[in-house]
Coordinates of C-alpha atoms in Angstrom, one line a residue:
X1 CA -53.6 -36.5 -29.5
X2 CA -54.6 -34.8 -26.5
X3 CA -55.8 -36.5 -23.3
X4 CA -59.8 -36.1 -24.1
X5 CA -59.4 -38.1 -27.4
X6 CA -56.9 -41.0 -26.2
X7 CA -59.4 -43.1 -24.4
X8 CA -61.9 -43.2 -27.3
X9 CA -61.6 -45.9 -30.1
X10 CA -59.2 -44.9 -32.8
X11 CA -60.6 -46.3 -36.2
X12 CA -58.3 -44.7 -38.4
X13 CA -55.1 -45.9 -36.3
X14 CA -52.1 -45.6 -38.6
X15 CA -53.7 -44.9 -41.7
X16 CA -52.5 -42.1 -44.0
X17 CA -55.4 -39.8 -45.0
X18 CA -55.6 -37.0 -47.8
X19 CA -58.5 -34.5 -47.4
X20 CA -59.0 -32.2 -50.1
X21 CA -60.5 -28.6 -49.5
X22 CA -59.5 -29.0 -45.5
X23 CA -58.8 -25.7 -44.7
X24 CA -62.1 -24.6 -43.5
X25 CA -65.6 -25.9 -42.6
X26 CA -66.3 -29.9 -43.4
X27 CA -62.8 -30.5 -44.8
X28 CA -61.2 -29.1 -41.7
X29 CA -63.7 -31.2 -39.5
X30 CA -62.7 -34.3 -41.3
X31 CA -59.1 -33.7 -41.2
X32 CA -59.3 -33.2 -37.5
X33 CA -61.7 -36.2 -36.9
X34 CA -59.2 -38.3 -38.8
X35 CA -56.3 -37.2 -36.7
X36 CA -57.9 -37.7 -33.6
X37 CA -58.8 -41.2 -34.9
X38 CA -55.3 -42.0 -35.3
X39 CA -54.5 -41.1 -38.8
X40 CA -51.7 -39.2 -40.4
X41 CA -53.3 -36.5 -42.4
X42 CA -52.4 -34.6 -45.4
X43 CA -54.3 -31.3 -45.4
X44 CA -54.7 -29.9 -48.9
X45 CA -56.5 -26.6 -49.5
X46 CA -55.6 -24.1 -52.0
X47 CA -56.7 -21.2 -49.8
X48 CA -59.4 -19.8 -52.2
X49 CA -62.4 -17.4 -51.5
X50 CA -65.8 -18.5 -51.5
X51 CA -66.1 -18.2 -55.4
X52 CA -62.8 -19.8 -56.0
X53 CA -60.6 -16.6 -56.4
X54 CA -57.1 -17.2 -54.9
X55 CA -56.1 -15.3 -51.6
X56 CA -53.0 -15.0 -49.5
X57 CA -54.4 -17.2 -46.7
X58 CA -52.9 -20.4 -45.8
X59 CA -55.8 -22.4 -43.9
X60 CA -54.2 -25.7 -44.7
X61 CA -51.1 -24.8 -42.7
X62 CA -53.5 -23.6 -39.8
X63 CA -55.3 -27.0 -39.7
X64 CA -51.9 -28.8 -39.9
X65 CA -50.8 -26.8 -37.0
X66 CA -53.9 -27.6 -34.9
X67 CA -53.5 -31.3 -35.6
X68 CA -49.8 -31.1 -34.6
X69 CA -50.8 -28.9 -31.4
X70 CA -52.9 -32.0 -30.3
X71 CA -50.0 -34.6 -30.9
X72 CA -51.0 -35.7 -34.3
X73 CA -49.2 -35.9 -37.6
X74 CA -50.1 -33.6 -40.5
X75 CA -48.3 -32.6 -44.0
X76 CA -49.7 -29.6 -46.0
X77 CA -50.7 -29.4 -49.7
X78 CA -51.7 -26.4 -51.7
X79 CA -52.1 -28.3 -54.7
X80 CA -54.6 -27.3 -57.3
X81 CA -56.6 -30.8 -57.2
X82 CA -58.6 -30.0 -60.6
X83 CA -55.0 -30.0 -62.3
X84 CA -53.5 -33.3 -63.3
X85 CA -50.0 -32.3 -62.0
X86 CA -51.5 -30.9 -58.7
X87 CA -53.7 -34.1 -58.1
X88 CA -50.4 -36.0 -58.7
X89 CA -48.3 -33.9 -56.4
X90 CA -51.1 -34.3 -53.7
X91 CA -50.7 -38.1 -53.7
X92 CA -47.0 -37.7 -53.8
X93 CA -47.1 -35.4 -50.7
X94 CA -48.6 -38.4 -48.9
X95 CA -46.0 -40.9 -50.0
X96 CA -43.0 -38.6 -49.5
X97 CA -44.3 -37.6 -45.9
X98 CA -45.7 -40.8 -44.7
X99 CA -44.7 -43.5 -47.2
X100 CA -48.4 -44.6 -48.3
X101 CA -51.9 -43.5 -49.0
X102 CA -55.0 -45.4 -47.3
X103 CA -57.8 -42.9 -47.8
X104 CA -58.6 -40.0 -50.1
X105 CA -61.4 -37.7 -49.0
X106 CA -62.3 -35.5 -51.8
X107 CA -64.2 -32.4 -50.6
X108 CA -62.9 -29.2 -52.1
X109 CA -65.3 -26.8 -54.0
X110 CA -66.8 -23.6 -54.1
X111 CA -70.0 -21.9 -55.4
X112 CA -71.1 -19.5 -58.0
X113 CA -74.6 -19.5 -57.8
X114 CA -76.9 -18.1 -60.5
X115 CA -80.2 -18.7 -62.0
X116 CA -79.4 -20.8 -65.2
X117 CA -80.5 -17.9 -67.6
X118 CA -78.1 -15.6 -65.9
X119 CA -75.2 -18.1 -65.4
X120 CA -72.1 -17.3 -67.3
X121 CA -70.1 -20.0 -69.2
X122 CA -67.0 -19.2 -67.1
X123 CA -68.9 -19.7 -63.8
X124 CA -70.4 -23.0 -65.1
X125 CA -66.9 -24.3 -66.2
X126 CA -65.2 -23.1 -62.8
X127 CA -67.6 -24.8 -60.6
X128 CA -67.6 -28.1 -62.6
X129 CA -64.0 -28.1 -62.7
X130 CA -63.1 -27.7 -59.0
X131 CA -66.1 -30.3 -58.0
X132 CA -66.1 -32.7 -60.6
X133 CA -62.5 -32.8 -62.2
X134 CA -61.4 -32.0 -58.7
X135 CA -62.7 -35.7 -57.6
X136 CA -61.7 -37.2 -60.8
X137 CA -58.1 -36.5 -61.0
X138 CA -57.3 -37.1 -57.2
X139 CA -59.1 -40.6 -57.6
X140 CA -57.2 -41.3 -61.0
X141 CA -53.7 -40.6 -59.3
X142 CA -54.5 -42.4 -56.1
X143 CA -55.8 -45.4 -58.0
X144 CA -52.7 -45.6 -60.0
X145 CA -50.7 -46.0 -56.8
X146 CA -53.1 -48.6 -55.3
X147 CA -53.1 -50.5 -58.7
X148 CA -49.2 -50.6 -58.3
X149 CA -49.3 -51.8 -54.8
X150 CA -51.7 -54.5 -55.8
X151 CA -49.4 -55.7 -58.8
X152 CA -46.5 -55.7 -56.3
X153 CA -48.5 -58.1 -54.1
X154 CA -49.4 -55.5 -51.5
X155 CA -53.1 -55.2 -52.1
X156 CA -54.3 -52.2 -50.0
X157 CA -57.4 -51.7 -47.8
X158 CA -57.9 -48.4 -49.5
X159 CA -60.9 -46.1 -49.3
X160 CA -62.3 -43.1 -51.1
X161 CA -65.1 -40.7 -49.6
X162 CA -66.5 -38.3 -52.2
X163 CA -68.6 -35.1 -51.4
X164 CA -71.9 -35.0 -53.4
X165 CA -75.0 -33.0 -52.2
X166 CA -78.5 -32.9 -51.8
X167 CA -78.5 -30.5 -54.7
X168 CA -76.8 -33.0 -56.7
X169 CA -79.3 -35.7 -55.9
X170 CA -82.4 -33.7 -55.9
X171 CA -81.7 -30.5 -57.6
X172 CA -81.5 -26.9 -56.2
X173 CA -82.9 -23.8 -57.7
X174 CA -80.1 -21.1 -58.4
X175 CA -77.3 -23.9 -58.4
X176 CA -77.5 -25.5 -61.9
X177 CA -73.7 -25.6 -62.1
X178 CA -73.2 -27.0 -58.5
X179 CA -76.2 -29.3 -59.0
X180 CA -74.9 -30.9 -62.3
X181 CA -71.2 -31.4 -60.6
X182 CA -72.7 -32.9 -57.4
X183 CA -74.9 -35.1 -59.5
X184 CA -71.8 -36.1 -61.7
X185 CA -69.7 -36.8 -58.4
X186 CA -72.5 -39.3 -57.2
X187 CA -72.4 -41.1 -60.6
X188 CA -68.7 -41.2 -60.8
X189 CA -68.6 -42.7 -57.3
X190 CA -70.7 -45.7 -58.5
X191 CA -68.3 -46.0 -61.5
X192 CA -65.1 -45.8 -59.4
X193 CA -66.4 -48.3 -56.9
X194 CA -67.0 -50.7 -59.7
X195 CA -63.5 -50.0 -61.3
X196 CA -61.4 -49.8 -58.1
X197 CA -62.5 -52.8 -56.2
X198 CA -59.7 -54.9 -57.9
X199 CA -57.2 -52.7 -56.3
X200 CA -58.6 -53.2 -52.8
X201 CA -60.3 -49.8 -52.9
X202 CA -63.9 -49.1 -51.9
X203 CA -65.5 -45.9 -52.9
X204 CA -68.5 -44.1 -51.4
X205 CA -69.8 -40.8 -51.1
X206 CA -71.8 -38.5 -48.6
X207 CA -74.2 -35.7 -49.2
X208 CA -73.6 -33.7 -46.2
X209 CA -76.2 -30.7 -44.7
X210 CA -73.9 -28.5 -42.5
X211 CA -73.1 -25.0 -41.9
X212 CA -69.9 -23.9 -44.1
X213 CA -69.0 -21.0 -46.0
X214 CA -71.2 -22.3 -48.8
X215 CA -74.2 -22.5 -47.0
X216 CA -74.3 -20.2 -44.0
X217 CA -74.9 -17.2 -46.3
X218 CA -77.4 -18.9 -48.7
X219 CA -79.4 -20.7 -46.1
X220 CA -78.6 -18.2 -43.1
X221 CA -81.7 -19.2 -41.1
X222 CA -81.6 -22.8 -41.5
X223 CA -77.9 -23.0 -40.7
X224 CA -77.7 -20.8 -37.7
X225 CA -76.2 -22.1 -34.6
X226 CA -78.7 -22.4 -31.6
X227 CA -78.3 -20.1 -28.9
X228 CA -80.1 -22.0 -26.2
X229 CA -77.4 -24.8 -25.8
X230 CA -79.3 -27.3 -27.9
X231 CA -77.7 -29.9 -30.2
X232 CA -76.2 -27.8 -33.0
X233 CA -77.5 -29.8 -36.0
X234 CA -75.8 -27.9 -38.7
X235 CA -72.3 -28.3 -37.1
X236 CA -69.8 -29.5 -39.8
X237 CA -68.3 -32.0 -37.2
X238 CA -71.6 -33.9 -37.2
X239 CA -70.6 -35.2 -40.7
X240 CA -67.2 -36.2 -40.1
X241 CA -68.0 -39.5 -37.9
X242 CA -69.4 -41.0 -41.0
X243 CA -66.7 -40.0 -43.3
X244 CA -64.1 -41.3 -40.9
X245 CA -65.9 -44.7 -40.7
X246 CA -66.3 -44.9 -44.4
X247 CA -62.7 -44.1 -44.8
X248 CA -61.5 -46.7 -42.2
X249 CA -60.9 -50.4 -42.6
X250 CA -63.9 -51.0 -40.2
X251 CA -66.2 -50.2 -43.4
X252 CA -65.1 -53.3 -45.3
X253 CA -67.6 -54.5 -47.6
X254 CA -69.4 -50.9 -48.0
X255 CA -68.8 -49.4 -51.6
X256 CA -70.7 -47.7 -54.1
X257 CA -73.1 -46.0 -51.8
X258 CA -74.2 -42.5 -51.2
X259 CA -75.2 -41.6 -47.7
X260 CA -76.9 -38.4 -46.7
X261 CA -75.7 -36.9 -43.2
X262 CA -77.5 -34.2 -41.4
X263 CA -77.1 -33.6 -37.5
X264 CA -77.4 -37.1 -36.1
X265 CA -79.3 -38.6 -39.2
X266 CA -77.6 -41.0 -41.7
X267 CA -79.7 -41.9 -44.9
X268 CA -79.0 -44.4 -47.6
X269 CA -79.7 -42.3 -50.9
X270 CA -80.9 -44.3 -53.8
X271 CA -80.1 -43.2 -57.2
X272 CA -82.0 -43.6 -60.5
X273 CA -83.9 -47.0 -60.7
X274 CA -86.2 -48.5 -63.0
X275 CA -90.0 -48.3 -61.6
X276 CA -93.1 -48.5 -63.7
X277 CA -92.6 -49.6 -67.2
X278 CA -94.7 -50.4 -70.3
X279 CA -93.6 -52.5 -73.2
X280 CA -95.5 -52.4 -76.6
X281 CA -93.0 -54.8 -78.3
X282 CA -93.0 -52.6 -81.1
X283 CA -92.0 -48.7 -82.0
X284 CA -94.4 -46.5 -80.6
X285 CA -96.2 -43.7 -82.4
X286 CA -95.9 -40.2 -80.6
X287 CA -99.7 -39.6 -80.9
X288 CA -100.2 -42.8 -78.8
X289 CA -98.0 -42.1 -76.0
X290 CA -100.1 -39.5 -73.7
X291 CA -102.0 -42.2 -72.1
X292 CA -99.5 -44.9 -71.3
X293 CA -96.9 -41.9 -70.2
X294 CA -99.5 -40.6 -67.8
X295 CA -100.2 -44.2 -66.6
X296 CA -96.7 -44.7 -65.8
X297 CA -96.4 -41.5 -64.0
X298 CA -99.3 -42.4 -61.8
X299 CA -97.9 -45.9 -60.9
X300 CA -94.3 -44.4 -60.1
X301 CA -93.1 -43.1 -57.1
X302 CA -93.3 -39.1 -56.9
X303 CA -90.1 -37.3 -57.2
X304 CA -88.6 -35.4 -54.3
X305 CA -88.9 -31.9 -54.7
X306 CA -86.1 -29.7 -55.9
X307 CA -84.5 -27.5 -53.3
X308 CA -86.0 -24.0 -53.6
X309 CA -88.8 -24.9 -56.0
X310 CA -92.2 -23.5 -55.2

């Protein structure tokens, strides 16, 4: 890579990394960060518009060219990661070009925001498909490769970094489809971490807050870059160091966790937990539940507010 990066530690040295949705925004930042950290990168992007419609652009090739211009190695994939054949082809691209796969970063996605009462079924299906199915299928095919490596006596130090969202963890008004998909990704991360450990793979998720095509319009004021030279807390590049760390061998032992990343702040996010409870040791009658339920809610931690709720 260029001289400005060679003196820094290279935590992904020699690793082969696939980044989906890497043509713009967070994915582009992750791909460049991995390359600068010493990785060989498969840059995947279907080249679609913000709402998922296919365009003629080739952003994946542009990012790969940026990596090569800085002295790194990159391959291009325009596979549809929410299609089984496309996800399998994505993994094969890494194997064909670089002989292995060490890290999978699932980042591809788009928005079709509507209030639930106005949300068309097609818009629900499209968003859930690209986000949730688009995480499942690349993980499935990557894990099959890592399982084969393990059976051959070559247990890898494999990593998966998924992309959830604050919307998926807390909810967001007007984003029911996106919220459901991102919540599913957080839960899927826990299952994959439990299942893939036997293949030498760790699985974590990040919930980034950053300026992307999906946020700069919906949250224009919050996402605007500062004009006074102050720290740009919403720059997507702020999230990439955490993703590179989780995708590197240095993160050994860190698995099944969800991290929120915003600016310079990293937060461990806890999911559903059992808190206050009551047990009658017999079947309840609905007519007697009001008092005990209200007592439980008084004892339990107050929920975080849904984004956009008044």
